[in-house]
Coordinates of C-alpha atoms in Angstrom, one line a residue:
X1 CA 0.0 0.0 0.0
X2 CA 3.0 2.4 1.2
X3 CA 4.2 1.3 -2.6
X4 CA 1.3 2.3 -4.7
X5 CA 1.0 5.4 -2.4
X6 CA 4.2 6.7 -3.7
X7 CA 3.3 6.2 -7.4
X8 CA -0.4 7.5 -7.3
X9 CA 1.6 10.7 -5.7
X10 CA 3.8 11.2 -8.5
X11 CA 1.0 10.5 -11.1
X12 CA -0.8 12.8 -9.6
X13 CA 1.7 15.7 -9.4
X14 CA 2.8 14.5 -13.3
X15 CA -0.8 15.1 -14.5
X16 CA -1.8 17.9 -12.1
X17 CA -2.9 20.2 -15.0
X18 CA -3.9 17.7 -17.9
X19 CA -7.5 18.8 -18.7
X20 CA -9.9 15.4 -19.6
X21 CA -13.8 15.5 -19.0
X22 CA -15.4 14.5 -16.2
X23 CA -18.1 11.8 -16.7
X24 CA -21.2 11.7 -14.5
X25 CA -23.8 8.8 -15.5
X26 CA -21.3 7.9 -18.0
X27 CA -21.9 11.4 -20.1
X28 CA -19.7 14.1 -20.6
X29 CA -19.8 16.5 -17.6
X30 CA -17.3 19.2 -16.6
X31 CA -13.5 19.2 -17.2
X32 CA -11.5 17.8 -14.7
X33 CA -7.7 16.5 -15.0
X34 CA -6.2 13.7 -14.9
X35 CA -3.8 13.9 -12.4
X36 CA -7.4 14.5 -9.9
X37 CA -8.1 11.0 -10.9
X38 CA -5.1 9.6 -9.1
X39 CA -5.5 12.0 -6.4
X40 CA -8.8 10.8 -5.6
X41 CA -7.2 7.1 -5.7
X42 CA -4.1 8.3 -3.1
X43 CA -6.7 10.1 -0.7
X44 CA -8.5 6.6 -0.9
X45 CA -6.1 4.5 -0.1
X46 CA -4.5 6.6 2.6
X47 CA -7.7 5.5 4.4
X48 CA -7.2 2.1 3.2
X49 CA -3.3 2.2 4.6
X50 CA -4.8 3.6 8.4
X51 CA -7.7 0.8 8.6
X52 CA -5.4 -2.0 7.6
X53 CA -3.0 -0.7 10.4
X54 CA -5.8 0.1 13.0
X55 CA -7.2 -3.4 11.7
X56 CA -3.9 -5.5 12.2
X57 CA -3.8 -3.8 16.0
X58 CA -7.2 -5.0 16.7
X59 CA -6.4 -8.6 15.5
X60 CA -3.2 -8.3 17.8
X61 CA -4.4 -10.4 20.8
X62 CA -3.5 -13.0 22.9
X63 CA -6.0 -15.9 24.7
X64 CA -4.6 -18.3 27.4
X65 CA -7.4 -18.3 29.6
X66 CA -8.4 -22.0 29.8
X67 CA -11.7 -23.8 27.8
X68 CA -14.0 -20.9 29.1
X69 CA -12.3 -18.1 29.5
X70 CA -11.9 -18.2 33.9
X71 CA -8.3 -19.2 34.2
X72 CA -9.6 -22.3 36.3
X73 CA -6.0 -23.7 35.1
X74 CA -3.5 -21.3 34.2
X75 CA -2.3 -18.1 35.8
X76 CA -3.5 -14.7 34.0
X77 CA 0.5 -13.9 34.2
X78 CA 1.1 -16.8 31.8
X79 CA -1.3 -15.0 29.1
X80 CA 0.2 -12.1 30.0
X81 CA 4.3 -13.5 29.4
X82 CA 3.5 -14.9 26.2
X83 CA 1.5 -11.9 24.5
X84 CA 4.1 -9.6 25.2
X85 CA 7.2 -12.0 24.0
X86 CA 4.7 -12.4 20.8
X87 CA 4.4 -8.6 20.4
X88 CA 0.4 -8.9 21.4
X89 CA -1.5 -7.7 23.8
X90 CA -3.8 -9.8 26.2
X91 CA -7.4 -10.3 25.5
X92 CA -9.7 -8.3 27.7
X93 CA -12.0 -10.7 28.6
X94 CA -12.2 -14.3 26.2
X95 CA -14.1 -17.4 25.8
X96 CA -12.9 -20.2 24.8
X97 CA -11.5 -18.1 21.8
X98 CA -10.9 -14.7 21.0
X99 CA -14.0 -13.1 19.9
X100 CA -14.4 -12.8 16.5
X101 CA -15.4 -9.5 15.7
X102 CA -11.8 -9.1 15.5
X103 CA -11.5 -11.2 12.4
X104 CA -14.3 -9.8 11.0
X105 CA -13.2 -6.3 10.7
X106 CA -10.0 -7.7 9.9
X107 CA -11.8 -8.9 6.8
X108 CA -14.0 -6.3 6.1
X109 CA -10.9 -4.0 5.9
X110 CA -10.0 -6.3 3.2
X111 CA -12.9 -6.2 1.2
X112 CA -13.1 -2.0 1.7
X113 CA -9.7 -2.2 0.6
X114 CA -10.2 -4.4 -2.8
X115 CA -13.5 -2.5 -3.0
X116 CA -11.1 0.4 -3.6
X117 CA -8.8 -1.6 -5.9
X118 CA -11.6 -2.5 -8.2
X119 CA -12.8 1.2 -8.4
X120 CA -9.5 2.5 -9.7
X121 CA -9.5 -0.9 -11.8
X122 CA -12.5 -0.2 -13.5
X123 CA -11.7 3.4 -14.1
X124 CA -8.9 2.2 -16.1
X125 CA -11.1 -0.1 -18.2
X126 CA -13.6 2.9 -19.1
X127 CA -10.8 5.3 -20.1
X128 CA -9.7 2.3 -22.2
X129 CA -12.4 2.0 -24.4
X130 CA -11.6 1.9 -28.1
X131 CA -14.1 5.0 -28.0
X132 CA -12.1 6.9 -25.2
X133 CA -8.4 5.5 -25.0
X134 CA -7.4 8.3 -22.6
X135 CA -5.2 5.4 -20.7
X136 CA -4.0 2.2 -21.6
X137 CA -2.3 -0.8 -20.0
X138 CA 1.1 -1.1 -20.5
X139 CA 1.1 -4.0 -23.8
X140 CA 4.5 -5.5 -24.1
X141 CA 5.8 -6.8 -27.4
X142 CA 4.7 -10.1 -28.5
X143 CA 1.5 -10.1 -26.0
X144 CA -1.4 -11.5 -26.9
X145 CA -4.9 -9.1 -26.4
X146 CA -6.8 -12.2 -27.9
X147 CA -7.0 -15.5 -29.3
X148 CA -9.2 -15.5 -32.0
X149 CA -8.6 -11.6 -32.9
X150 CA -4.6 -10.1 -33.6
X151 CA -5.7 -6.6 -33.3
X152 CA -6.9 -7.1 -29.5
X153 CA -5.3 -5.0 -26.4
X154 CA -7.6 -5.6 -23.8
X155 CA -7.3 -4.3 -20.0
X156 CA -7.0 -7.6 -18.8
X157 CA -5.0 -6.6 -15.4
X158 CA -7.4 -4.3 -14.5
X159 CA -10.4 -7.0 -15.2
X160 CA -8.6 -9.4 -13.4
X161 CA -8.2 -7.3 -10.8
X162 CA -11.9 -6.9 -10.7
X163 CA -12.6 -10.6 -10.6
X164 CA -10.3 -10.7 -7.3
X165 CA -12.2 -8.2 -5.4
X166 CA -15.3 -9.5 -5.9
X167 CA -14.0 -12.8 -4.7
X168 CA -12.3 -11.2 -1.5
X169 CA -15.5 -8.7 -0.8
X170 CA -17.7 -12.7 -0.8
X171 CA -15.2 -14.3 1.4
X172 CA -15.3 -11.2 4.0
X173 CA -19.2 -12.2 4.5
X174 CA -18.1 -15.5 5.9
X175 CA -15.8 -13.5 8.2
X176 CA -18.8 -11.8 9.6
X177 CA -20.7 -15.4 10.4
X178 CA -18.3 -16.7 12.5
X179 CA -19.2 -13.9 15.2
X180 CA -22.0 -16.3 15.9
X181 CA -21.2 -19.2 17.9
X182 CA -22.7 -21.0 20.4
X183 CA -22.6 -19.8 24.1
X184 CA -18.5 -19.7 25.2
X185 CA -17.6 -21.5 21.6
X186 CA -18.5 -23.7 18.4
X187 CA -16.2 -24.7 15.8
X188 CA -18.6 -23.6 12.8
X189 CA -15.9 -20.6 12.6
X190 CA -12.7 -23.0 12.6
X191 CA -13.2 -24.6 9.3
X192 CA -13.9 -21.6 7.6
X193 CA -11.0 -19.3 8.9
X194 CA -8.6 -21.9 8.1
X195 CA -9.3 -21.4 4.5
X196 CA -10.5 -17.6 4.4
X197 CA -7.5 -16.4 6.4
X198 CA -5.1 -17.5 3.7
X199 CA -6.9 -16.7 0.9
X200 CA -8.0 -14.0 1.7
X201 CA -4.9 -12.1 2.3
X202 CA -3.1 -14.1 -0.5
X203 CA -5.3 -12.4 -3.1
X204 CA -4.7 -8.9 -1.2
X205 CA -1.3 -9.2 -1.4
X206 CA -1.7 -10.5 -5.5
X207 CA -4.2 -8.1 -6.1
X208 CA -2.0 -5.5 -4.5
X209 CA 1.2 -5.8 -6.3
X210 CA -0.6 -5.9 -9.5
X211 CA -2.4 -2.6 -9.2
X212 CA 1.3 -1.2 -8.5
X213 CA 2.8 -2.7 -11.4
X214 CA -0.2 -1.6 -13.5
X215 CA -0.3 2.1 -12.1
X216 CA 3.3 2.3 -12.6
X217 CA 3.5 1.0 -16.4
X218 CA 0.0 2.9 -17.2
X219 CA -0.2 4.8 -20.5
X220 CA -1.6 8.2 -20.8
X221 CA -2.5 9.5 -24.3
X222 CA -2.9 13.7 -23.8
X223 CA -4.0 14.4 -26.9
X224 CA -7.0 11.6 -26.9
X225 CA -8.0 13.3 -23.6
X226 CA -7.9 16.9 -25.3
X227 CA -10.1 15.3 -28.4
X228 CA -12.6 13.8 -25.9
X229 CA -12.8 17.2 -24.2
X230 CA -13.7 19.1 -27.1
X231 CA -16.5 16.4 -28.6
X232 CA -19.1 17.9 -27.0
X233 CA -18.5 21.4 -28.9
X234 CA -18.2 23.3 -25.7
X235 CA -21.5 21.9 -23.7
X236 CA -19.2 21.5 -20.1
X237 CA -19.6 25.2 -20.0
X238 CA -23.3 25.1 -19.5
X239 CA -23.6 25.5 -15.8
X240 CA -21.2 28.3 -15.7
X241 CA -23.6 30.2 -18.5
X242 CA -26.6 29.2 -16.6
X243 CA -24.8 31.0 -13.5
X244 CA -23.6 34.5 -15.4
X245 CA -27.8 34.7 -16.6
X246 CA -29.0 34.2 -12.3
X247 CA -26.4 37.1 -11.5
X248 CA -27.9 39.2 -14.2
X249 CA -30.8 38.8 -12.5
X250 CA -32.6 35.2 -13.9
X251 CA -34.5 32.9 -11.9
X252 CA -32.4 29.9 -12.2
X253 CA -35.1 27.9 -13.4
X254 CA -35.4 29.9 -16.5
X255 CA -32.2 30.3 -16.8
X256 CA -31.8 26.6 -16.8
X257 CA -34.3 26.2 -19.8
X258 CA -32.5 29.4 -21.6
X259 CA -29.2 27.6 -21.4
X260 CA -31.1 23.9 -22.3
X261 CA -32.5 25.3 -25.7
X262 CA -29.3 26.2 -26.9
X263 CA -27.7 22.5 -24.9
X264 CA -30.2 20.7 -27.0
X265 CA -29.3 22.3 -30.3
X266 CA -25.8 21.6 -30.2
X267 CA -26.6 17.7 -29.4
X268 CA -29.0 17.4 -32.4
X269 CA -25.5 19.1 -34.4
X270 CA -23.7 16.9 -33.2
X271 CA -25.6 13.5 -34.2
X272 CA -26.0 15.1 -37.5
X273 CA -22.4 15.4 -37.9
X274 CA -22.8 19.3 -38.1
X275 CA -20.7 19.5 -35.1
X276 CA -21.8 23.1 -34.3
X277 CA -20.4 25.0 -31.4
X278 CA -22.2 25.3 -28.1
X279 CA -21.4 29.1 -27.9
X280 CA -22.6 29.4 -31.8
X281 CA -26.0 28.5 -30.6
X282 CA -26.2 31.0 -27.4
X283 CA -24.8 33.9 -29.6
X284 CA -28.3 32.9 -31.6
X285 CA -30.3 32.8 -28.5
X286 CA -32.4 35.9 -28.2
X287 CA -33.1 35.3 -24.5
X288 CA -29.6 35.0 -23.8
X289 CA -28.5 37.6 -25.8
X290 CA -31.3 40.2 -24.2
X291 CA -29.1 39.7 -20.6
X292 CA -25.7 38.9 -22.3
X293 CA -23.7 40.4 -24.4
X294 CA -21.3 38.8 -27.3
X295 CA -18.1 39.4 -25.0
X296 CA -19.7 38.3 -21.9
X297 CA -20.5 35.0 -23.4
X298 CA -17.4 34.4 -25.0
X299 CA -15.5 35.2 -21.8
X300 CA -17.4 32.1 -20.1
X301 CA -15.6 29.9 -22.6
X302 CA -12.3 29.2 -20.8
X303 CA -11.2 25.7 -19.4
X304 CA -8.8 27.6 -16.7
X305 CA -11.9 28.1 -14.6
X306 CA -12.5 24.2 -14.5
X307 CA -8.7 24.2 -12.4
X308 CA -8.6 27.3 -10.6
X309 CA -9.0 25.6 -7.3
X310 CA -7.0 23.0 -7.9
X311 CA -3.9 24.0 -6.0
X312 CA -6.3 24.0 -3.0
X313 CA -7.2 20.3 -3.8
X314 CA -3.3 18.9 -4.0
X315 CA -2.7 21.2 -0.7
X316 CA -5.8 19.1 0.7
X317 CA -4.8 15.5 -0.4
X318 CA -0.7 15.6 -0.1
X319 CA -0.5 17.8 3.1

């Protein structure tokens, strides 16, 4: 986690100022950059890095209390010798086990965590699209994208990765059932943790390492990012034209419909392969144009708005 850390940073930092579009819904929204993307993933698993420590301190205890938890037959002082030459600490107060809502938020920090993994995993496989290709996994020469077609470079890391965390987020559920046991203890937990506590952090650990190595090796294609920003014709700057007709003195519902007639427009251009501007449409607009005038709207139409904060942001995430 330290690992990946370190390289989300740098992306981060690398890409601080490369304008792409935001998607909500999957549709074209406001500008955003890339390097945001990675911040978001760094903030993320900063979190990720303080539950699996506070996690691993909660699993850190120690149970020699005899079969119910009295000490009928062995001295609390022998619990407490042997947790501290194994580094743990003593168990409060114990059945004949350790209670096992330990493990379980051991393993649910697991599952948050590949949760996490999978989000930034599938984030890479939209940007890869044929249709968006903003990012790409690293293909090495010789690989094979697919068996039956040549021309194939599919994101496979990033769907295997996928794959892994929805294995590890089913196994964490099992973690949570063995809280359940019968009075001071049944073994209806024992069977199950001896195969979910391996594989469980196994795949972690897999999963892990492969992100890295994938974040590391990623490919970032600017100009692909610049093309997909400009499809639209200028439609991210809607909301900021809708806010320049309320301070002259609109409600914001009509506003919203003034700026929507002319939003429309351009999309009917733009499946018609007319591919007319955004502001070409509002300089039409005779409502608009009655509150705004030519320079007032073209003024609107600058991306450096979309970043102006974003020193504030980096300041936030990498204090």
């Amino acid at each position: 986690l330290e690992e990946i850390l370190i390289i989300l940073e740098n992306m981060a930092k690398k890409y601080k100022k490369l304008l792409c579009i935001g998607r909500s819904h999957g549709i074209h929204a406001e500008p955003i950059t890339m390097g945001l993307k990675f911040a978001y993933a760094y903030a993320e698993f900063s979190r990720h890095l303080n539950r699996i420590k506070n996690a691993k301190e909660e699993i850190s205890f120690c149970k020699i209390s005899g079969p119910v938890g009295t000490y009928s037959s062995v001295s609390p002082e022998v619990e407490k010798y042997v947790a501290k030459k194994l580094k743990l600490k003593p168990e409060v107060i114990s059945t004949q086990i350790i209670p096992r809502d330990r493990h379980a938020n051991f393993f649910s920090a697991m599952a948050l965590l590949a949760s996490s993994v999978e989000r930034l995993s599938v984030e890479i496989r939209h940007l890869q699209r044929t249709e968006v290709l903003e990012v790409e996994e690293y293909f090495s020469k010789g690989q094979k994208g697919s068996s039956a077609m040549p021309h194939k470079r599919n994101p496979i890391l990033s769907e295997n990765l996928t794959g892994l965390a929805r294995y590890i987020r089913n196994t964490c559920n099992s973690g949570i059932e063995n809280i359940v046991l019968w009075h001071e203890r049944d073994i209806s937990h024992s069977s199950v943790e001896r195969i979910i506590g391996p594989d469980i952090t196994i795949s972690m650990h897999f999963s892990l390492v492969r992100l890295k190595n994938l974040i590391k090796k990623l490919i970032i294609y600017p100009k692909n990012a610049e093309k997909n920003l400009n499809y639209l014709q200028g439609l991210h700057f809607s909301q900021h034209v809708m806010l320049k007709l309320i301070d002259k003195g609109e409600t914001r519902e009509n506003a919203y419909k003034i700026v929507q007639e002319s939003a429309m427009k351009t999309w009917d251009s733009i499946r018609g392969n007319k591919k007319k501007s955004f502001q070409s449409y509002l300089l039409l607009n005779k409502k608009l144009t009655s509150r705004m005038n030519k320079k007032e709207i073209k003024k609107i139409f600058d991306n450096k708005i979309f970043i102006k904060n974003i020193n504030h942001i980096f300041k936030s995430v990498f204090k």
